[in-house]
Every structure is written in structure tokens, then in C-alpha cells.
Amino acid sequence: MYNVVWFKRDLRVADHAPLAYAAAHGPTLPLYVIEPSIFRAPDFAAQHWGFIRESLVQLSRDLATLGSPLVVRVGELPDVLVQLQHELGSFRLLSHQETGNGLTYARDLAVAKWCRTHRIEWREFQQHGVIRRLSNRNAWAAKWNALMAKPQINTPQMLTTPMAMPSLSLCDLVNLEHSGVIFREADKSHRQRGGRARGIDLLISFLEARGQHYRTAMSSPISAREQCSRLSAHIAHGTLSIREIAHALAAKRATLLAMAPEHRLPGMLASLKSFEARLHWHCHFIQKLESEPAIENRNVHRGFDHLRNEGLLTTAEEAKLRLWCRGETGYPMVDACMKMLIATGWINFRMRAMLMSFASYQLWLHWREPALHLAREFLDYEPGIHYPQTQMQSGVTGINTIRIYNPIKQAREQDPDGSFVRTWLPALAGVPTEYIFEPWTMPQTLQEHTGCLIGTHYPAPIVDNAEAARFAREAIHAVRKQSSVRDEAQRVYQKHGSRQRPRTKVSIKRADAPDRKPVVSPQLAFSWETPGEQSG
């Protein structure tokens, strides 16, 4: 029986359950499929393909070393499976479970139907802490901890391949126009590069030194760029597994705890704890979309339906959205963050929240269109995190604190000397610091002196921040006060809300050393009090 391992967002050979199963059960055919319908979707961008292609290059080399080169095809999955059945005869399909957008969900349903019709076994394996058909959240955290505490799955030492199979060359797939895929925007020249080796380098440098001040440095876009882990794109595309990151973190913590306190990097233990919370947070949010796929397109809390315009954008809304997307709102911190995101595909979490908050509250746009734009701009776009987060920052979940970010206050706190704003908005380079975050308040003579005329060299604010925020706050709270909305919030909490649980210790055993004493990781389980849940 041939084993076809279908790689999706799990572009690695380590800690890979389908690959290990295939290696133990016969000839293995590693497969990656470029699916035009998914690659043409409004949440997919050229930069995503660029990162994926770079990761596939390394994956292909790793698989070739093991004995079975990666086969790359273009087409919709059922059509590719028909080709494989013609070439191989009967086979077994193996893959990780995926919680993606509505297109991948529909694709998986079509694959399941095809497999049933053609009597092909399709076996799916759990990749991280997201649980299929979860009845309630009460035991979720314990299951997450149990999965993370298990040994990593050994990388196969050898794969046998059924035969030489036709495959597209990754070297020829820099763009996909010949495959019927044309992206709206070009790839980003300053984005992170893909490939497992780069992900491992980032993990090591973060745990060894870069992460020392992570807990305090993550909020500012200046310090976060270097001192955040920068692993999110590698996690989203699966070049590293959540479990191997958790194991590496646990090993680092154990090493630090074994050291005399005066020999530890100050702040590192606290930063590791904060980072560990975000690993849990990753799966917690994806579980929301897994449990309720419809929230990709509609409000988590239906009591907020029609609060904003959910139909076609008006001319005024289109103009606001366009200026927000370009980083031309007239609010320097918003615009600088958007410019950095446009150039690099990354901005830190607090600034992501501010961007979405500004679109939802000050601009009063429904979250769907801004969310699609950010999906294309985020190199680490993960649907299960993205849509619950964009809704949370828009105030339509019913269970999270309403936080309307003030872009002027955020600028003063996170960029006190204006260096970040000046870097990404050259038009403001000569503006004095006392005016840098509200340049429209500069006297006309100073505007002329600095060479920055508001409305000419840099846009005037498209809305009045205080007035727009006041309107949004009153509108949101008016809905939240309704008794029916409060009742619905209880349903949302029961389905999606986080749960507190006691701190416990778990053991992590290395997969390659089953007879050794397990390494104890203090507090791998941690409080549900995460910034993402508290603050929006």
C-alpha cells in the first residue's frame, strides 16, 4: 500500500506524525499541491507563496536525503488525487488536520467525499492543541498540556519511494502566473525568509539572548522587531511545530533554574513565561474557528450584527479603507505601522491591535474588509487567530474588554522620540518631536520651515480622533447594555471563553532518549490570564 503524505501547513520532517506513520507502513510519496482556488483567494498573497516556496525548497532537500523526493503538483485536490490513483493504483492518504479558511474547509470536505467514493483511506493526525469535535472548553487546557508533554515524533531515518514520479521544479515556481494564479501585490522584498533552518536559528537566538527582554519589549514596534521571537510565520506554515518549540523552551527554563540566580540573564525567566503563554494562546484562538467556522464571515456575537454597515461599502467608507490600507490616515503612528507592515509583512501585536481598532472604531468600518487586507499583509496570517482577533479588536465578541486605542497616546508611549515614525514616514523627518504625533497642530510658518505642509506633504487627519472614538464607544456600549446581548454573551463564553485552571507540572521526555529521566518543566501549564484575552 502506497502512502501519500500530503503536506499543507506542516512543511518539515521533524515531529511530523503523517510522515512517521508512512515510513513505518510502506512506500512513501511526499506531496505538495499548489491549489489555484486557494492561492487566488482574497486572503492569500505573493509573500505567502514566497515564504512557502522557500520552505518547500528545504523540505524537498530534507526528504530527498531521507530517500523520497517531494512531488509538487498544480491543481485542485480531487483532480490531483485522480491523477495519483491512475499512477499508483490504490494508496493511503495521510495528512495533518488543518483549521484554515472556508475554502480549505470546503476542500477538505471534497477530499473526504472523493476518498469515500473511491475507497481510499484518509487518515488525519492532530498537529497541535486544536481539537476536532470538541464538546466543551472545560477540559481543553489539560489536553493541550498533555499533548505538549508527549515526546516529539522521531524523524524517519529512511523513506522508500514507490517510483519516480513527475513533479514540478520549485526553482521554476518563483511566480505562479503560468498556473493561473496572479497576485494583487508583488512579493515583499523585506519580509522574513522561509525554511526550517531559518526558523531553528530564530528559536535558538531567541532562547539564548534575544528573548531576555521580550516581556517588556514586545509592545513597541522599535524593540519588538528584534526582541520578539519572530517565529510566527514559521509556526503558521509549520516549518517548526508548537511542541518542539515548547520542548526547547522547557529545556531552556530547566537550564536557567539549575543556575545560580546571579548567573541568569535578568528577566529571561519572566520573558519565557510570557512567551509560553502565547504558545497556548495560539491554539486557544484557533480552537474558536475550529469550533465555529462561520466566524470567518460573521460576528461571533450575533447581537452586534448590523452595528456597522455589513453590505457594500459606501463611497465614504471605500475612501477611508483605501487611505487606511495605504498608511495615509493623517495619524503618524497608524500610518508608520502600516508602512512597516506593507514593506516587511510584520508588525508587533500591540500595533496590530491598534491598526484594527482604528479601522473599526475611529473609521467605523465593519471588520471584514480590513481583516482581509491585513490577512494579505501579515506574512504569519493564521485564519484561526486572525478572525477571532480582528473581531475582538472590533468589539463584537461580547466577552472581551472594549479597548479603543488612541493612536496619539500609543505613539507617545511606544515611540517617545518619534524615531519609528520618522523612519517610516520621511515626510515628517524634519518635524519637531513636540509635533511629530500631531503634525496638523504645527503653525503654518513651522510647516513651511520644516518642509512638511499638512495636506500636501503629509495628509490631514481623515477623522477627528476624540469625536470618532466617543461615537464608537457610545454605540458599542449601547448594544452591550441590552439584556438579550448579555444573555448571548454567556453562550459565546461557554463556547469560546478561556478557562482558569490550577498550575501544574508536566514532564517532557525526549523522543530520542526514551530511557532517560524525564526533564521536568515547571509550570508548562499556566494561568489563562493572557494579554490577548484581557486587553483586546
PDB file of N, CA and C in Angstrom, residues 422-518:
ATOM      1  N   ARG A 422       9.524  58.680  12.131  1.00  0.00           N
ATOM      2  CA  ARG A 422      10.385  59.326  11.141  1.00  0.00           C
ATOM      3  C   ARG A 422      10.983  58.307  10.166  1.00  0.00           C
ATOM      4  N   THR A 423      11.271  57.097  10.673  1.00  0.00           N
ATOM      5  CA  THR A 423      11.843  56.062   9.806  1.00  0.00           C
ATOM      6  C   THR A 423      10.893  55.699   8.685  1.00  0.00           C
ATOM      7  N   TRP A 424       9.617  55.562   8.996  1.00  0.00           N
ATOM      8  CA  TRP A 424       8.660  55.051   8.020  1.00  0.00           C
ATOM      9  C   TRP A 424       7.860  56.145   7.325  1.00  0.00           C
ATOM     10  N   LEU A 425       7.942  57.364   7.846  1.00  0.00           N
ATOM     11  CA  LEU A 425       7.251  58.486   7.212  1.00  0.00           C
ATOM     12  C   LEU A 425       8.263  59.603   6.959  1.00  0.00           C
ATOM     13  N   PRO A 426       9.042  59.512   5.891  1.00  0.00           N
ATOM     14  CA  PRO A 426      10.094  60.503   5.622  1.00  0.00           C
ATOM     15  C   PRO A 426       9.568  61.933   5.529  1.00  0.00           C
ATOM     16  N   ALA A 427       8.319  62.113   5.164  1.00  0.00           N
ATOM     17  CA  ALA A 427       7.770  63.469   5.061  1.00  0.00           C
ATOM     18  C   ALA A 427       7.802  64.182   6.403  1.00  0.00           C
ATOM     19  N   LEU A 428       7.815  63.400   7.501  1.00  0.00           N
ATOM     20  CA  LEU A 428       7.810  64.002   8.835  1.00  0.00           C
ATOM     21  C   LEU A 428       9.205  64.081   9.446  1.00  0.00           C
ATOM     22  N   ALA A 429      10.219  63.792   8.671  1.00  0.00           N
ATOM     23  CA  ALA A 429      11.581  63.699   9.213  1.00  0.00           C
ATOM     24  C   ALA A 429      12.025  64.987   9.898  1.00  0.00           C
ATOM     25  N   GLY A 430      11.611  66.127   9.393  1.00  0.00           N
ATOM     26  CA  GLY A 430      12.056  67.390   9.965  1.00  0.00           C
ATOM     27  C   GLY A 430      11.114  67.984  10.987  1.00  0.00           C
ATOM     28  N   VAL A 431      10.034  67.289  11.305  1.00  0.00           N
ATOM     29  CA  VAL A 431       9.050  67.819  12.249  1.00  0.00           C
ATOM     30  C   VAL A 431       9.586  67.702  13.672  1.00  0.00           C
ATOM     31  N   PRO A 432       9.531  68.755  14.477  1.00  0.00           N
ATOM     32  CA  PRO A 432       9.988  68.670  15.871  1.00  0.00           C
ATOM     33  C   PRO A 432       9.215  67.631  16.655  1.00  0.00           C
ATOM     34  N   THR A 433       9.878  67.039  17.651  1.00  0.00           N
ATOM     35  CA  THR A 433       9.271  65.950  18.415  1.00  0.00           C
ATOM     36  C   THR A 433       7.958  66.358  19.061  1.00  0.00           C
ATOM     37  N   GLU A 434       7.844  67.620  19.507  1.00  0.00           N
ATOM     38  CA  GLU A 434       6.605  68.026  20.183  1.00  0.00           C
ATOM     39  C   GLU A 434       5.403  68.033  19.244  1.00  0.00           C
ATOM     40  N   TYR A 435       5.655  67.979  17.931  1.00  0.00           N
ATOM     41  CA  TYR A 435       4.557  67.968  16.963  1.00  0.00           C
ATOM     42  C   TYR A 435       4.478  66.666  16.154  1.00  0.00           C
ATOM     43  N   ILE A 436       5.423  65.771  16.370  1.00  0.00           N
ATOM     44  CA  ILE A 436       5.570  64.639  15.456  1.00  0.00           C
ATOM     45  C   ILE A 436       4.344  63.739  15.427  1.00  0.00           C
ATOM     46  N   PHE A 437       3.611  63.627  16.524  1.00  0.00           N
ATOM     47  CA  PHE A 437       2.458  62.721  16.558  1.00  0.00           C
ATOM     48  C   PHE A 437       1.140  63.424  16.262  1.00  0.00           C
ATOM     49  N   GLU A 438       1.179  64.778  16.240  1.00  0.00           N
ATOM     50  CA  GLU A 438       0.013  65.574  15.849  1.00  0.00           C
ATOM     51  C   GLU A 438       0.497  66.692  14.923  1.00  0.00           C
ATOM     52  N   PRO A 439       1.016  66.335  13.773  1.00  0.00           N
ATOM     53  CA  PRO A 439       1.650  67.349  12.921  1.00  0.00           C
ATOM     54  C   PRO A 439       0.686  68.413  12.416  1.00  0.00           C
ATOM     55  N   TRP A 440      -0.598  68.129  12.410  1.00  0.00           N
ATOM     56  CA  TRP A 440      -1.583  69.106  11.953  1.00  0.00           C
ATOM     57  C   TRP A 440      -1.690  70.295  12.919  1.00  0.00           C
ATOM     58  N   THR A 441      -1.131  70.148  14.115  1.00  0.00           N
ATOM     59  CA  THR A 441      -1.172  71.253  15.084  1.00  0.00           C
ATOM     60  C   THR A 441      -0.003  72.228  14.911  1.00  0.00           C
ATOM     61  N   MET A 442       0.919  71.901  14.005  1.00  0.00           N
ATOM     62  CA  MET A 442       2.041  72.808  13.758  1.00  0.00           C
ATOM     63  C   MET A 442       1.539  74.138  13.189  1.00  0.00           C
ATOM     64  N   PRO A 443       2.080  75.255  13.645  1.00  0.00           N
ATOM     65  CA  PRO A 443       1.761  76.540  12.999  1.00  0.00           C
ATOM     66  C   PRO A 443       2.160  76.516  11.528  1.00  0.00           C
ATOM     67  N   GLN A 444       1.465  77.283  10.734  1.00  0.00           N
ATOM     68  CA  GLN A 444       1.726  77.298   9.300  1.00  0.00           C
ATOM     69  C   GLN A 444       3.177  77.665   8.993  1.00  0.00           C
ATOM     70  N   THR A 445       3.712  78.613   9.752  1.00  0.00           N
ATOM     71  CA  THR A 445       5.105  79.010   9.500  1.00  0.00           C
ATOM     72  C   THR A 445       6.068  77.872   9.769  1.00  0.00           C
ATOM     73  N   LEU A 446       5.786  77.058  10.801  1.00  0.00           N
ATOM     74  CA  LEU A 446       6.657  75.925  11.112  1.00  0.00           C
ATOM     75  C   LEU A 446       6.518  74.839  10.043  1.00  0.00           C
ATOM     76  N   GLN A 447       5.306  74.652   9.540  1.00  0.00           N
ATOM     77  CA  GLN A 447       5.115  73.703   8.444  1.00  0.00           C
ATOM     78  C   GLN A 447       5.977  74.094   7.248  1.00  0.00           C
ATOM     79  N   GLU A 448       5.970  75.364   6.938  1.00  0.00           N
ATOM     80  CA  GLU A 448       6.763  75.831   5.811  1.00  0.00           C
ATOM     81  C   GLU A 448       8.250  75.685   6.088  1.00  0.00           C
ATOM     82  N   HIS A 449       8.649  75.956   7.331  1.00  0.00           N
ATOM     83  CA  HIS A 449      10.060  75.869   7.696  1.00  0.00           C
ATOM     84  C   HIS A 449      10.564  74.429   7.639  1.00  0.00           C
ATOM     85  N   THR A 450       9.738  73.473   8.064  1.00  0.00           N
ATOM     86  CA  THR A 450      10.154  72.060   8.085  1.00  0.00           C
ATOM     87  C   THR A 450       9.957  71.387   6.736  1.00  0.00           C
ATOM     88  N   GLY A 451       9.303  72.060   5.818  1.00  0.00           N
ATOM     89  CA  GLY A 451       9.044  71.440   4.518  1.00  0.00           C
ATOM     90  C   GLY A 451       7.987  70.361   4.570  1.00  0.00           C
ATOM     91  N   CYS A 452       7.091  70.476   5.539  1.00  0.00           N
ATOM     92  CA  CYS A 452       6.009  69.485   5.681  1.00  0.00           C
ATOM     93  C   CYS A 452       4.684  70.217   5.796  1.00  0.00           C
ATOM     94  N   LEU A 453       4.077  70.489   4.661  1.00  0.00           N
ATOM     95  CA  LEU A 453       2.773  71.133   4.637  1.00  0.00           C
ATOM     96  C   LEU A 453       1.695  70.071   4.783  1.00  0.00           C
ATOM     97  N   ILE A 454       0.891  70.218   5.834  1.00  0.00           N
ATOM     98  CA  ILE A 454      -0.170  69.246   6.082  1.00  0.00           C
ATOM     99  C   ILE A 454      -1.242  69.397   5.004  1.00  0.00           C
ATOM    100  N   GLY A 455      -1.555  68.267   4.392  1.00  0.00           N
ATOM    101  CA  GLY A 455      -2.496  68.261   3.277  1.00  0.00           C
ATOM    102  C   GLY A 455      -1.789  68.228   1.943  1.00  0.00           C
ATOM    103  N   THR A 456      -0.470  68.511   1.976  1.00  0.00           N
ATOM    104  CA  THR A 456       0.327  68.464   0.750  1.00  0.00           C
ATOM    105  C   THR A 456       1.404  67.390   0.851  1.00  0.00           C
ATOM    106  N   HIS A 457       2.287  67.553   1.830  1.00  0.00           N
ATOM    107  CA  HIS A 457       3.380  66.583   2.004  1.00  0.00           C
ATOM    108  C   HIS A 457       2.989  65.427   2.919  1.00  0.00           C
ATOM    109  N   TYR A 458       2.071  65.690   3.810  1.00  0.00           N
ATOM    110  CA  TYR A 458       1.539  64.635   4.687  1.00  0.00           C
ATOM    111  C   TYR A 458       0.057  64.930   4.882  1.00  0.00           C
ATOM    112  N   PRO A 459      -0.797  63.884   4.851  1.00  0.00           N
ATOM    113  CA  PRO A 459      -2.244  64.130   4.877  1.00  0.00           C
ATOM    114  C   PRO A 459      -2.736  64.684   6.211  1.00  0.00           C
ATOM    115  N   ALA A 460      -3.796  65.434   6.139  1.00  0.00           N
ATOM    116  CA  ALA A 460      -4.516  65.853   7.338  1.00  0.00           C
ATOM    117  C   ALA A 460      -5.306  64.659   7.870  1.00  0.00           C
ATOM    118  N   PRO A 461      -5.617  64.640   9.163  1.00  0.00           N
ATOM    119  CA  PRO A 461      -6.382  63.517   9.729  1.00  0.00           C
ATOM    120  C   PRO A 461      -7.711  63.312   8.998  1.00  0.00           C
ATOM    121  N   ILE A 462      -8.017  62.062   8.707  1.00  0.00           N
ATOM    122  CA  ILE A 462      -9.257  61.798   7.957  1.00  0.00           C
ATOM    123  C   ILE A 462     -10.482  61.821   8.853  1.00  0.00           C
ATOM    124  N   VAL A 463     -10.271  61.711  10.171  1.00  0.00           N
ATOM    125  CA  VAL A 463     -11.360  61.841  11.143  1.00  0.00           C
ATOM    126  C   VAL A 463     -10.806  62.556  12.358  1.00  0.00           C
ATOM    127  N   ASP A 464     -11.695  63.071  13.184  1.00  0.00           N
ATOM    128  CA  ASP A 464     -11.298  63.623  14.476  1.00  0.00           C
ATOM    129  C   ASP A 464     -11.240  62.473  15.470  1.00  0.00           C
ATOM    130  N   ASN A 465     -10.061  62.202  16.013  1.00  0.00           N
ATOM    131  CA  ASN A 465      -9.869  61.024  16.857  1.00  0.00           C
ATOM    132  C   ASN A 465     -10.816  61.014  18.054  1.00  0.00           C
ATOM    133  N   ALA A 466     -10.867  62.091  18.796  1.00  0.00           N
ATOM    134  CA  ALA A 466     -11.676  62.123  20.011  1.00  0.00           C
ATOM    135  C   ALA A 466     -13.163  61.978  19.693  1.00  0.00           C
ATOM    136  N   GLU A 467     -13.620  62.692  18.696  1.00  0.00           N
ATOM    137  CA  GLU A 467     -15.037  62.637  18.332  1.00  0.00           C
ATOM    138  C   GLU A 467     -15.429  61.257  17.813  1.00  0.00           C
ATOM    139  N   ALA A 468     -14.590  60.672  16.948  1.00  0.00           N
ATOM    140  CA  ALA A 468     -14.898  59.348  16.392  1.00  0.00           C
ATOM    141  C   ALA A 468     -14.871  58.275  17.475  1.00  0.00           C
ATOM    142  N   ALA A 469     -13.905  58.356  18.378  1.00  0.00           N
ATOM    143  CA  ALA A 469     -13.819  57.366  19.456  1.00  0.00           C
ATOM    144  C   ALA A 469     -15.014  57.472  20.392  1.00  0.00           C
ATOM    145  N   ARG A 470     -15.456  58.695  20.655  1.00  0.00           N
ATOM    146  CA  ARG A 470     -16.620  58.891  21.523  1.00  0.00           C
ATOM    147  C   ARG A 470     -17.867  58.271  20.891  1.00  0.00           C
ATOM    148  N   PHE A 471     -18.061  58.518  19.619  1.00  0.00           N
ATOM    149  CA  PHE A 471     -19.217  57.936  18.920  1.00  0.00           C
ATOM    150  C   PHE A 471     -19.176  56.415  18.992  1.00  0.00           C
ATOM    151  N   ALA A 472     -18.016  55.829  18.718  1.00  0.00           N
ATOM    152  CA  ALA A 472     -17.880  54.371  18.716  1.00  0.00           C
ATOM    153  C   ALA A 472     -18.138  53.792  20.099  1.00  0.00           C
ATOM    154  N   ARG A 473     -17.579  54.434  21.113  1.00  0.00           N
ATOM    155  CA  ARG A 473     -17.749  53.934  22.476  1.00  0.00           C
ATOM    156  C   ARG A 473     -19.210  53.930  22.878  1.00  0.00           C
ATOM    157  N   GLU A 474     -19.894  54.997  22.573  1.00  0.00           N
ATOM    158  CA  GLU A 474     -21.321  55.076  22.932  1.00  0.00           C
ATOM    159  C   GLU A 474     -22.136  54.049  22.168  1.00  0.00           C
ATOM    160  N   ALA A 475     -21.824  53.840  20.888  1.00  0.00           N
ATOM    161  CA  ALA A 475     -22.571  52.872  20.087  1.00  0.00           C
ATOM    162  C   ALA A 475     -22.363  51.445  20.585  1.00  0.00           C
ATOM    163  N   ILE A 476     -21.127  51.114  20.896  1.00  0.00           N
ATOM    164  CA  ILE A 476     -20.816  49.762  21.379  1.00  0.00           C
ATOM    165  C   ILE A 476     -21.477  49.505  22.724  1.00  0.00           C
ATOM    166  N   HIS A 477     -21.351  50.455  23.640  1.00  0.00           N
ATOM    167  CA  HIS A 477     -21.906  50.238  24.982  1.00  0.00           C
ATOM    168  C   HIS A 477     -23.430  50.233  24.967  1.00  0.00           C
ATOM    169  N   ALA A 478     -24.036  50.939  24.048  1.00  0.00           N
ATOM    170  CA  ALA A 478     -25.495  50.901  23.942  1.00  0.00           C
ATOM    171  C   ALA A 478     -25.966  49.491  23.595  1.00  0.00           C
ATOM    172  N   VAL A 479     -25.230  48.799  22.736  1.00  0.00           N
ATOM    173  CA  VAL A 479     -25.580  47.426  22.381  1.00  0.00           C
ATOM    174  C   VAL A 479     -25.313  46.489  23.553  1.00  0.00           C
ATOM    175  N   ARG A 480     -24.169  46.649  24.191  1.00  0.00           N
ATOM    176  CA  ARG A 480     -23.788  45.742  25.280  1.00  0.00           C
ATOM    177  C   ARG A 480     -24.746  45.809  26.458  1.00  0.00           C
ATOM    178  N   LYS A 481     -25.445  46.927  26.642  1.00  0.00           N
ATOM    179  CA  LYS A 481     -26.360  47.073  27.781  1.00  0.00           C
ATOM    180  C   LYS A 481     -27.666  46.296  27.593  1.00  0.00           C
ATOM    181  N   GLN A 482     -27.969  45.893  26.382  1.00  0.00           N
ATOM    182  CA  GLN A 482     -29.221  45.184  26.138  1.00  0.00           C
ATOM    183  C   GLN A 482     -29.198  43.806  26.801  1.00  0.00           C
ATOM    184  N   SER A 483     -30.296  43.430  27.426  1.00  0.00           N
ATOM    185  CA  SER A 483     -30.341  42.162  28.154  1.00  0.00           C
ATOM    186  C   SER A 483     -30.152  40.970  27.228  1.00  0.00           C
ATOM    187  N   SER A 484     -30.685  41.027  26.038  1.00  0.00           N
ATOM    188  CA  SER A 484     -30.533  39.918  25.090  1.00  0.00           C
ATOM    189  C   SER A 484     -29.082  39.747  24.677  1.00  0.00           C
ATOM    190  N   VAL A 485     -28.375  40.860  24.588  1.00  0.00           N
ATOM    191  CA  VAL A 485     -26.963  40.803  24.228  1.00  0.00           C
ATOM    192  C   VAL A 485     -26.154  40.200  25.367  1.00  0.00           C
ATOM    193  N   ARG A 486     -26.500  40.553  26.602  1.00  0.00           N
ATOM    194  CA  ARG A 486     -25.803  39.958  27.753  1.00  0.00           C
ATOM    195  C   ARG A 486     -26.046  38.459  27.826  1.00  0.00           C
ATOM    196  N   ASP A 487     -27.265  38.039  27.508  1.00  0.00           N
ATOM    197  CA  ASP A 487     -27.569  36.604  27.522  1.00  0.00           C
ATOM    198  C   ASP A 487     -26.777  35.865  26.444  1.00  0.00           C
ATOM    199  N   GLU A 488     -26.693  36.460  25.257  1.00  0.00           N
ATOM    200  CA  GLU A 488     -25.943  35.830  24.176  1.00  0.00           C
ATOM    201  C   GLU A 488     -24.458  35.767  24.505  1.00  0.00           C
ATOM    202  N   ALA A 489     -23.981  36.738  25.270  1.00  0.00           N
ATOM    203  CA  ALA A 489     -22.570  36.728  25.666  1.00  0.00           C
ATOM    204  C   ALA A 489     -22.241  35.498  26.506  1.00  0.00           C
ATOM    205  N   GLN A 490     -23.193  35.056  27.286  1.00  0.00           N
ATOM    206  CA  GLN A 490     -22.969  33.837  28.071  1.00  0.00           C
ATOM    207  C   GLN A 490     -22.792  32.623  27.160  1.00  0.00           C
ATOM    208  N   ARG A 491     -23.588  32.572  26.085  1.00  0.00           N
ATOM    209  CA  ARG A 491     -23.418  31.464  25.134  1.00  0.00           C
ATOM    210  C   ARG A 491     -22.051  31.512  24.480  1.00  0.00           C
ATOM    211  N   VAL A 492     -21.638  32.714  24.089  1.00  0.00           N
ATOM    212  CA  VAL A 492     -20.328  32.861  23.462  1.00  0.00           C
ATOM    213  C   VAL A 492     -19.238  32.421  24.413  1.00  0.00           C
ATOM    214  N   TYR A 493     -19.343  32.820  25.682  1.00  0.00           N
ATOM    215  CA  TYR A 493     -18.316  32.434  26.651  1.00  0.00           C
ATOM    216  C   TYR A 493     -18.269  30.923  26.822  1.00  0.00           C
ATOM    217  N   GLN A 494     -19.414  30.293  26.928  1.00  0.00           N
ATOM    218  CA  GLN A 494     -19.431  28.842  27.112  1.00  0.00           C
ATOM    219  C   GLN A 494     -18.789  28.121  25.928  1.00  0.00           C
ATOM    220  N   LYS A 495     -18.928  28.672  24.747  1.00  0.00           N
ATOM    221  CA  LYS A 495     -18.382  28.018  23.561  1.00  0.00           C
ATOM    222  C   LYS A 495     -16.916  28.359  23.337  1.00  0.00           C
ATOM    223  N   HIS A 496     -16.536  29.623  23.602  1.00  0.00           N
ATOM    224  CA  HIS A 496     -15.215  30.083  23.191  1.00  0.00           C
ATOM    225  C   HIS A 496     -14.346  30.635  24.316  1.00  0.00           C
ATOM    226  N   GLY A 497     -14.928  30.908  25.469  1.00  0.00           N
ATOM    227  CA  GLY A 497     -14.178  31.606  26.504  1.00  0.00           C
ATOM    228  C   GLY A 497     -13.071  30.759  27.114  1.00  0.00           C
ATOM    229  N   SER A 498     -12.053  31.446  27.622  1.00  0.00           N
ATOM    230  CA  SER A 498     -10.938  30.751  28.269  1.00  0.00           C
ATOM    231  C   SER A 498     -11.371  30.259  29.644  1.00  0.00           C
ATOM    232  N   ARG A 499     -10.632  29.298  30.162  1.00  0.00           N
ATOM    233  CA  ARG A 499     -10.928  28.697  31.460  1.00  0.00           C
ATOM    234  C   ARG A 499      -9.701  28.799  32.355  1.00  0.00           C
ATOM    235  N   GLN A 500      -9.916  29.133  33.609  1.00  0.00           N
ATOM    236  CA  GLN A 500      -8.825  29.109  34.576  1.00  0.00           C
ATOM    237  C   GLN A 500      -8.603  27.668  35.019  1.00  0.00           C
ATOM    238  N   ARG A 501      -7.381  27.336  35.347  1.00  0.00           N
ATOM    239  CA  ARG A 501      -7.112  26.029  35.922  1.00  0.00           C
ATOM    240  C   ARG A 501      -5.851  26.138  36.768  1.00  0.00           C
ATOM    241  N   PRO A 502      -5.660  25.206  37.684  1.00  0.00           N
ATOM    242  CA  PRO A 502      -4.510  25.301  38.575  1.00  0.00           C
ATOM    243  C   PRO A 502      -3.210  25.092  37.832  1.00  0.00           C
ATOM    244  N   ARG A 503      -2.146  25.681  38.379  1.00  0.00           N
ATOM    245  CA  ARG A 503      -0.821  25.465  37.826  1.00  0.00           C
ATOM    246  C   ARG A 503      -0.372  24.050  38.176  1.00  0.00           C
ATOM    247  N   THR A 504       0.220  23.370  37.242  1.00  0.00           N
ATOM    248  CA  THR A 504       0.696  22.016  37.464  1.00  0.00           C
ATOM    249  C   THR A 504       2.066  21.870  36.834  1.00  0.00           C
ATOM    250  N   LYS A 505       2.697  20.764  37.132  1.00  0.00           N
ATOM    251  CA  LYS A 505       3.960  20.440  36.493  1.00  0.00           C
ATOM    252  C   LYS A 505       3.747  19.280  35.540  1.00  0.00           C
ATOM    253  N   VAL A 506       4.406  19.321  34.424  1.00  0.00           N
ATOM    254  CA  VAL A 506       4.332  18.226  33.465  1.00  0.00           C
ATOM    255  C   VAL A 506       5.739  17.797  33.118  1.00  0.00           C
ATOM    256  N   SER A 507       5.842  16.574  32.647  1.00  0.00           N
ATOM    257  CA  SER A 507       7.145  16.063  32.255  1.00  0.00           C
ATOM    258  C   SER A 507       7.247  16.033  30.748  1.00  0.00           C
ATOM    259  N   ILE A 508       8.437  16.321  30.263  1.00  0.00           N
ATOM    260  CA  ILE A 508       8.715  16.234  28.839  1.00  0.00           C
ATOM    261  C   ILE A 508       9.835  15.241  28.649  1.00  0.00           C
ATOM    262  N   LYS A 509       9.583  14.248  27.839  1.00  0.00           N
ATOM    263  CA  LYS A 509      10.590  13.222  27.588  1.00  0.00           C
ATOM    264  C   LYS A 509      11.056  13.331  26.148  1.00  0.00           C
ATOM    265  N   ARG A 510      12.362  13.364  25.950  1.00  0.00           N
ATOM    266  CA  ARG A 510      12.895  13.430  24.596  1.00  0.00           C
ATOM    267  C   ARG A 510      12.597  12.146  23.835  1.00  0.00           C
ATOM    268  N   ALA A 511      12.165  12.309  22.605  1.00  0.00           N
ATOM    269  CA  ALA A 511      11.802  11.140  21.804  1.00  0.00           C
ATOM    270  C   ALA A 511      13.008  10.270  21.499  1.00  0.00           C
ATOM    271  N   ASP A 512      14.187  10.885  21.427  1.00  0.00           N
ATOM    272  CA  ASP A 512      15.374  10.104  21.077  1.00  0.00           C
ATOM    273  C   ASP A 512      16.079   9.536  22.290  1.00  0.00           C
ATOM    274  N   ALA A 513      15.485   9.695  23.472  1.00  0.00           N
ATOM    275  CA  ALA A 513      16.115   9.157  24.680  1.00  0.00           C
ATOM    276  C   ALA A 513      15.047   8.612  25.609  1.00  0.00           C
ATOM    277  N   PRO A 514      14.340   7.544  25.207  1.00  0.00           N
ATOM    278  CA  PRO A 514      13.195   7.065  25.983  1.00  0.00           C
ATOM    279  C   PRO A 514      13.562   6.510  27.352  1.00  0.00           C
ATOM    280  N   ASP A 515      14.818   6.154  27.554  1.00  0.00           N
ATOM    281  CA  ASP A 515      15.197   5.560  28.818  1.00  0.00           C
ATOM    282  C   ASP A 515      15.767   6.565  29.811  1.00  0.00           C
ATOM    283  N   ARG A 516      15.902   7.816  29.381  1.00  0.00           N
ATOM    284  CA  ARG A 516      16.456   8.809  30.281  1.00  0.00           C
ATOM    285  C   ARG A 516      15.385   9.338  31.221  1.00  0.00           C
ATOM    286  N   LYS A 517      15.873   9.923  32.312  1.00  0.00           N
ATOM    287  CA  LYS A 517      14.944  10.520  33.256  1.00  0.00           C
ATOM    288  C   LYS A 517      14.262  11.713  32.602  1.00  0.00           C
ATOM    289  N   PRO A 518      12.931  11.827  32.682  1.00  0.00           N
ATOM    290  CA  PRO A 518      12.250  12.944  32.036  1.00  0.00           C
ATOM    291  C   PRO A 518      12.730  14.288  32.573  1.00  0.00           C
TER     292      PRO A 518
END
